mmCIF file of C-alpha atoms in Angstrom:
data_model
loop_
_atom_site.group_PDB
_atom_site.id
_atom_site.type_symbol
_atom_site.label_atom_id
_atom_site.label_comp_id
_atom_site.label_asym_id
_atom_site.label_seq_id
_atom_site.Cartn_x
_atom_site.Cartn_y
_atom_site.Cartn_z
ATOM 1 C CA MET A 1 0.000 0.000 0.000
ATOM 2 C CA ALA A 2 3.030 2.273 -0.223
ATOM 3 C CA ALA A 3 2.042 3.239 -3.765
ATOM 4 C CA SER A 4 -1.469 4.046 -2.537
ATOM 5 C CA GLY A 5 -0.043 6.382 0.085
ATOM 6 C CA GLN A 6 2.191 8.064 -2.469
ATOM 7 C CA LEU A 7 -0.711 8.517 -4.881
ATOM 8 C CA SER A 8 -2.926 9.903 -2.142
ATOM 9 C CA GLY A 9 -0.253 12.378 -1.109
ATOM 10 C CA ALA A 10 0.249 13.465 -4.705
ATOM 11 C CA MET A 11 -3.491 13.929 -5.148
ATOM 12 C CA ASP A 12 -3.706 16.050 -1.999
ATOM 13 C CA ARG A 13 -0.873 18.292 -3.211
ATOM 14 C CA VAL A 14 -2.503 18.773 -6.608
ATOM 15 C CA GLU A 15 -5.875 19.591 -5.084
ATOM 16 C CA ASP A 16 -4.273 22.056 -2.664
ATOM 17 C CA GLN A 17 -2.576 23.850 -5.546
ATOM 18 C CA VAL A 18 -5.630 24.099 -7.820
ATOM 19 C CA ASP A 19 -9.188 24.717 -6.648
ATOM 20 C CA PRO A 20 -11.693 22.771 -8.837
ATOM 21 C CA PHE A 21 -14.416 25.342 -8.265
ATOM 22 C CA PHE A 22 -12.053 28.105 -9.355
ATOM 23 C CA LEU A 23 -11.198 26.171 -12.506
ATOM 24 C CA LEU A 24 -14.853 25.655 -13.332
ATOM 25 C CA CYS A 25 -15.500 29.355 -12.968
ATOM 26 C CA LEU A 26 -12.431 30.091 -15.039
ATOM 27 C CA ARG A 27 -13.622 27.726 -17.755
ATOM 28 C CA ASP A 28 -16.972 29.470 -17.952
ATOM 29 C CA GLN A 29 -15.232 32.833 -18.043
ATOM 30 C CA LEU A 30 -12.939 31.705 -20.850
ATOM 31 C CA LYS A 31 -15.891 30.411 -22.830
ATOM 32 C CA GLN A 32 -17.547 33.800 -22.462
ATOM 33 C CA GLN A 33 -14.353 35.569 -23.552
ATOM 34 C CA LEU A 34 -14.062 33.312 -26.568
ATOM 35 C CA MET A 35 -17.606 34.119 -27.564
ATOM 36 C CA GLU A 36 -16.962 37.845 -27.153
ATOM 37 C CA CYS A 37 -13.768 37.603 -29.212
ATOM 38 C CA GLY A 38 -15.635 35.768 -31.940
ATOM 39 C CA VAL A 39 -18.396 38.373 -31.985
ATOM 40 C CA ALA A 40 -15.846 41.205 -32.046
ATOM 41 C CA LEU A 41 -14.006 39.533 -34.879
ATOM 42 C CA HIS A 42 -17.138 39.108 -36.989
ATOM 43 C CA ALA A 43 -18.214 42.649 -36.210
ATOM 44 C CA SER A 44 -14.822 44.020 -37.221
ATOM 45 C CA GLN A 45 -15.163 42.354 -40.610
ATOM 46 C CA GLY A 46 -18.306 44.401 -41.265
ATOM 47 C CA ASN A 47 -16.826 47.770 -40.358
ATOM 48 C CA HIS A 48 -15.383 50.015 -43.073
ATOM 49 C CA LEU A 49 -11.959 50.640 -41.550
ATOM 50 C CA GLY A 50 -8.813 51.497 -43.417
ATOM 51 C CA GLY A 51 -6.957 48.555 -44.993
ATOM 52 C CA ALA A 52 -3.870 48.715 -42.795
ATOM 53 C CA THR A 53 -5.818 49.473 -39.594
ATOM 54 C CA GLU A 54 -8.323 46.713 -40.254
ATOM 55 C CA GLY A 55 -5.576 44.172 -40.980
ATOM 56 C CA LYS A 56 -3.720 45.076 -37.805
ATOM 57 C CA PHE A 57 -6.908 44.833 -35.754
ATOM 58 C CA ILE A 58 -7.737 41.414 -37.180
ATOM 59 C CA THR A 59 -4.213 40.165 -36.520
ATOM 60 C CA CYS A 60 -4.327 41.308 -32.900
ATOM 61 C CA ALA A 61 -7.787 39.827 -32.449
ATOM 62 C CA LEU A 62 -6.694 36.475 -33.866
ATOM 63 C CA GLN A 63 -3.631 36.447 -31.615
ATOM 64 C CA ASP A 64 -5.775 37.203 -28.564
ATOM 65 C CA LEU A 65 -8.149 34.449 -29.602
ATOM 66 C CA GLU A 66 -5.317 31.924 -29.946
ATOM 67 C CA ASP A 67 -3.908 32.939 -26.555
ATOM 68 C CA ALA A 68 -7.324 32.517 -24.984
ATOM 69 C CA LYS A 69 -7.739 29.098 -26.603
ATOM 70 C CA THR A 70 -4.351 27.968 -25.345
ATOM 71 C CA SER A 71 -5.065 29.166 -21.827
ATOM 72 C CA PHE A 72 -8.483 27.512 -21.905
ATOM 73 C CA LEU A 73 -7.027 24.189 -23.044
ATOM 74 C CA ASN A 74 -4.354 24.277 -20.338
ATOM 75 C CA LYS A 75 -6.912 24.969 -17.620
ATOM 76 C CA THR A 76 -9.211 22.275 -19.023
ATOM 77 C CA LEU A 77 -6.395 19.730 -18.933
ATOM 78 C CA ALA A 78 -5.592 20.716 -15.343
ATOM 79 C CA LEU A 79 -9.242 20.261 -14.383
ATOM 80 C CA GLN A 80 -9.413 16.891 -16.115
ATOM 81 C CA ARG A 81 -6.285 15.737 -14.288
ATOM 82 C CA ILE A 82 -7.845 16.731 -10.974
ATOM 83 C CA GLN A 83 -11.051 14.929 -11.851
ATOM 84 C CA LEU A 84 -9.107 11.802 -12.817
ATOM 85 C CA THR A 85 -7.032 12.000 -9.644
ATOM 86 C CA THR A 86 -10.159 12.325 -7.523
ATOM 87 C CA ALA A 87 -11.787 9.371 -9.293
ATOM 88 C CA LEU A 88 -8.696 7.212 -8.768
ATOM 89 C CA ARG A 89 -8.495 8.230 -5.146
ATOM 90 C CA ASN A 90 -12.125 7.317 -4.536
ATOM 91 C CA LYS A 91 -11.645 4.013 -6.365
ATOM 92 C CA ILE A 92 -8.612 3.118 -4.263
ATOM 93 C CA LYS A 93 -10.580 3.781 -1.081
ATOM 94 C CA GLU A 94 -13.039 1.028 -2.093
ATOM 95 C CA ASN A 95 -10.250 -1.570 -1.525
ATOM 96 C CA ASP A 96 -11.631 -4.085 -4.005
ATOM 97 C CA SER A 97 -10.020 -6.023 -6.845
ATOM 98 C CA GLY A 98 -10.209 -3.016 -9.160
ATOM 99 C CA SER A 99 -8.524 -0.726 -6.643
ATOM 100 C CA ARG A 100 -5.773 -3.297 -6.108
ATOM 101 C CA VAL A 101 -5.136 -3.429 -9.847
ATOM 102 C CA ILE A 102 -4.923 0.370 -9.906
ATOM 103 C CA THR A 103 -2.561 0.354 -6.921
ATOM 104 C CA GLU A 104 -0.337 -2.271 -8.524
ATOM 105 C CA THR A 105 -0.341 -0.356 -11.807
ATOM 106 C CA ILE A 106 0.602 2.881 -10.057
ATOM 107 C CA SER A 107 3.322 1.073 -8.104
ATOM 108 C CA HIS A 108 4.664 -0.349 -11.356
ATOM 109 C CA ILE A 109 4.579 3.118 -12.950
ATOM 110 C CA LEU A 110 6.474 4.597 -10.000
ATOM 111 C CA THR A 111 9.073 1.821 -10.278
ATOM 112 C CA LEU A 112 9.445 2.500 -13.990
ATOM 113 C CA CYS A 113 9.786 6.230 -13.327
ATOM 114 C CA LYS A 114 12.498 5.523 -10.776
ATOM 115 C CA LYS A 115 14.344 3.304 -13.251
ATOM 116 C CA ILE A 116 13.985 5.938 -15.962
ATOM 117 C CA MET A 117 15.514 8.527 -13.646
ATOM 118 C CA GLU A 118 18.357 6.119 -12.838
ATOM 119 C CA TYR A 119 18.962 5.442 -16.539
ATOM 120 C CA GLN A 120 18.889 9.160 -17.273
ATOM 121 C CA GLU A 121 21.492 9.732 -14.568
ATOM 122 C CA GLN A 122 23.629 6.923 -15.990
ATOM 123 C CA ALA A 123 23.256 8.417 -19.466
ATOM 124 C CA ARG A 124 24.391 11.813 -18.152
ATOM 125 C CA GLU A 125 27.397 10.187 -16.483
ATOM 126 C CA LYS A 126 28.299 8.358 -19.702
ATOM 127 C CA GLU A 127 27.927 11.575 -21.678
ATOM 128 C CA GLN A 128 30.264 13.288 -19.217
ATOM 129 C CA LYS A 129 32.773 10.439 -19.516
ATOM 130 C CA LEU A 130 32.514 10.603 -23.300
ATOM 131 C CA ALA A 131 33.156 14.352 -23.192
ATOM 132 C CA ASP A 132 36.194 13.740 -20.948
ATOM 133 C CA ILE A 133 37.492 11.084 -23.361
ATOM 134 C CA LYS A 134 37.068 13.472 -26.284
ATOM 135 C CA ARG A 135 38.984 16.181 -24.411
ATOM 136 C CA LYS A 136 41.778 13.737 -23.542
ATOM 137 C CA ARG A 137 41.866 12.516 -27.131
ATOM 138 C CA PHE A 138 42.176 16.079 -28.375
ATOM 139 C CA SER A 139 44.955 16.754 -25.849
ATOM 140 C CA LEU A 140 46.833 13.613 -26.934
ATOM 141 C CA LYS A 141 46.389 14.535 -30.576
ATOM 142 C CA GLU A 142 47.754 18.017 -29.920
ATOM 143 C CA ALA A 143 50.663 16.577 -27.924
ATOM 144 C CA ALA A 144 51.421 14.134 -30.759
ATOM 145 C CA ARG A 145 51.394 16.989 -33.253
ATOM 146 C CA GLN A 146 53.812 19.002 -31.112
ATOM 147 C CA LYS A 147 56.065 15.957 -30.681
ATOM 148 C CA LEU A 148 56.052 15.375 -34.454
ATOM 149 C CA LEU A 149 57.082 18.975 -35.055
ATOM 150 C CA GLN A 150 59.840 18.581 -32.481
ATOM 151 C CA ILE A 151 61.099 15.382 -34.158
ATOM 152 C CA GLN A 152 61.054 17.049 -37.572
ATOM 153 C CA SER A 153 63.035 19.988 -36.187
ATOM 154 C CA MET A 154 65.575 17.634 -34.575
ATOM 155 C CA MET A 155 65.949 15.658 -37.815
ATOM 156 C CA LYS A 156 66.464 18.875 -39.758
ATOM 157 C CA ASN A 157 69.139 20.069 -37.322
ATOM 158 C CA GLN A 158 70.819 16.664 -37.393
ATOM 159 C CA LYS A 159 70.809 16.672 -41.182
ATOM 160 C CA GLU A 160 72.329 20.152 -41.234
ATOM 161 C CA LYS A 161 75.020 19.076 -38.754
ATOM 162 C CA GLN A 162 75.733 15.968 -40.803
ATOM 163 C CA SER A 163 76.025 18.043 -43.982
ATOM 164 C CA SER A 164 78.373 20.451 -42.193
ATOM 165 C CA MET A 165 80.522 17.569 -40.935
ATOM 166 C CA GLU A 166 80.686 16.032 -44.413
ATOM 167 C CA ALA A 167 81.713 19.400 -45.859
ATOM 168 C CA LYS A 168 84.459 19.731 -43.234
ATOM 169 C CA LYS A 169 85.700 16.227 -43.988
ATOM 170 C CA MET A 170 85.745 17.005 -47.705
ATOM 171 C CA LEU A 171 87.685 20.215 -47.097
ATOM 172 C CA ALA A 172 90.183 18.323 -44.928
ATOM 173 C CA VAL A 173 90.725 15.726 -47.674
ATOM 174 C CA MET A 174 91.180 18.453 -50.271
ATOM 175 C CA PHE A 175 93.658 20.263 -48.001
ATOM 176 C CA LYS A 176 95.687 17.072 -47.561
ATOM 177 C CA LYS A 177 95.773 16.552 -51.318
ATOM 178 C CA LEU A 178 96.856 20.148 -51.787
ATOM 179 C CA GLN A 179 99.632 19.684 -49.261
ATOM 180 C CA LYS A 180 100.851 16.588 -51.105
ATOM 181 C CA GLU A 181 100.754 18.456 -54.396
ATOM 182 C CA ARG A 182 102.792 21.283 -52.885
ATOM 183 C CA GLN A 183 105.334 18.869 -51.455
ATOM 184 C CA LEU A 184 105.637 17.098 -54.809
ATOM 185 C CA THR A 185 106.021 20.417 -56.605
ATOM 186 C CA SER A 186 108.721 21.474 -54.131
ATOM 187 C CA VAL A 187 110.626 18.229 -54.770
ATOM 188 C CA ILE A 188 110.373 18.734 -58.526
ATOM 189 C CA GLN A 189 111.654 22.312 -58.141
ATOM 190 C CA ASN A 190 114.642 21.086 -56.139
ATOM 191 C CA VAL A 191 115.382 18.411 -58.728
ATOM 192 C CA PHE A 192 115.293 20.911 -61.580
ATOM 193 C CA GLN A 193 117.484 23.331 -59.642
ATOM 194 C CA GLY A 194 119.952 20.545 -58.962
ATOM 195 C CA ILE A 195 120.024 19.563 -62.632
ATOM 196 C CA ILE A 196 120.641 23.138 -63.797
ATOM 197 C CA ILE A 197 123.311 23.795 -61.182
ATOM 198 C CA GLY A 198 124.921 20.405 -61.760
ATOM 199 C CA SER A 199 125.171 21.020 -65.501
ATOM 200 C CA LYS A 200 127.448 24.025 -64.725
ATOM 201 C CA VAL A 201 125.636 26.081 -67.306
ATOM 202 C CA ASN A 202 125.836 29.863 -66.871
ATOM 203 C CA TRP A 203 122.089 30.238 -66.559
ATOM 204 C CA ALA A 204 122.388 33.922 -65.602
ATOM 205 C CA GLU A 205 123.440 34.760 -69.180
ATOM 206 C CA ASP A 206 120.610 32.735 -70.721
ATOM 207 C CA PRO A 207 117.330 34.661 -70.290
ATOM 208 C CA SER A 208 115.140 31.568 -70.632
ATOM 209 C CA LEU A 209 117.135 29.550 -68.098
ATOM 210 C CA LYS A 210 117.330 32.555 -65.807
ATOM 211 C CA ALA A 211 113.535 32.868 -65.861
ATOM 212 C CA ILE A 212 113.167 29.154 -65.100
ATOM 213 C CA VAL A 213 115.640 29.269 -62.207
ATOM 214 C CA LEU A 214 114.001 32.342 -60.709
ATOM 215 C CA GLN A 215 110.596 30.688 -61.046
ATOM 216 C CA LEU A 216 111.872 27.521 -59.350
ATOM 217 C CA GLU A 217 113.241 29.550 -56.444
ATOM 218 C CA LYS A 218 109.750 30.785 -55.558
ATOM 219 C CA ASN A 219 108.217 29.188 -52.469
ATOM 220 C CA VAL A 220 105.403 26.840 -53.374
ATOM 221 C CA GLU A 221 103.453 27.855 -50.225
ATOM 222 C CA PHE A 222 102.928 31.348 -51.679
ATOM 223 C CA MET A 223 102.060 30.301 -55.199
#
């Protein structure tokens, strides 16, 4: 009978909030207002007003009529809910087979509502977890992008260093070859000088030999 007590309490709260007699009076009043709006609308169609003024009046009247209809329907639904609640409450008080079926049905509905609320809470939690996963995924993706840029920069610097080292090695090899060429040239110069001097030829009087000897005396390091 827990469901019966819950239903009874809910019915009492609804009845305390809305007075059935007030709603009945309000319904009659709304009906009267609807009739007056309809009469005013038909009467306005027969008047010879200006086109713009008449159109504006009709639009306002139709809007008022729609608002009144909406309010009337809402109040009617509230009254019908109260009537249904009162009928159920009276039926439950009879404590017969029909009232027990109603009580069991209401208890089942309350259980379903509780489960729905639990599932909604679980869905909200899963949505929050999904949002957290998406944020973490975005953070990891951004971190991976930054790491990739860092690796590319390191590879570029390493390649530049490697190219610089290869250029230095190449220059060192070329310098060694140049040194060997200079040494070989110096040896050849000494050999030629020895040949000319050993031949005991007066090279100073021969312009061509003199030019050769003077050329051979030049230091290869400054050539």
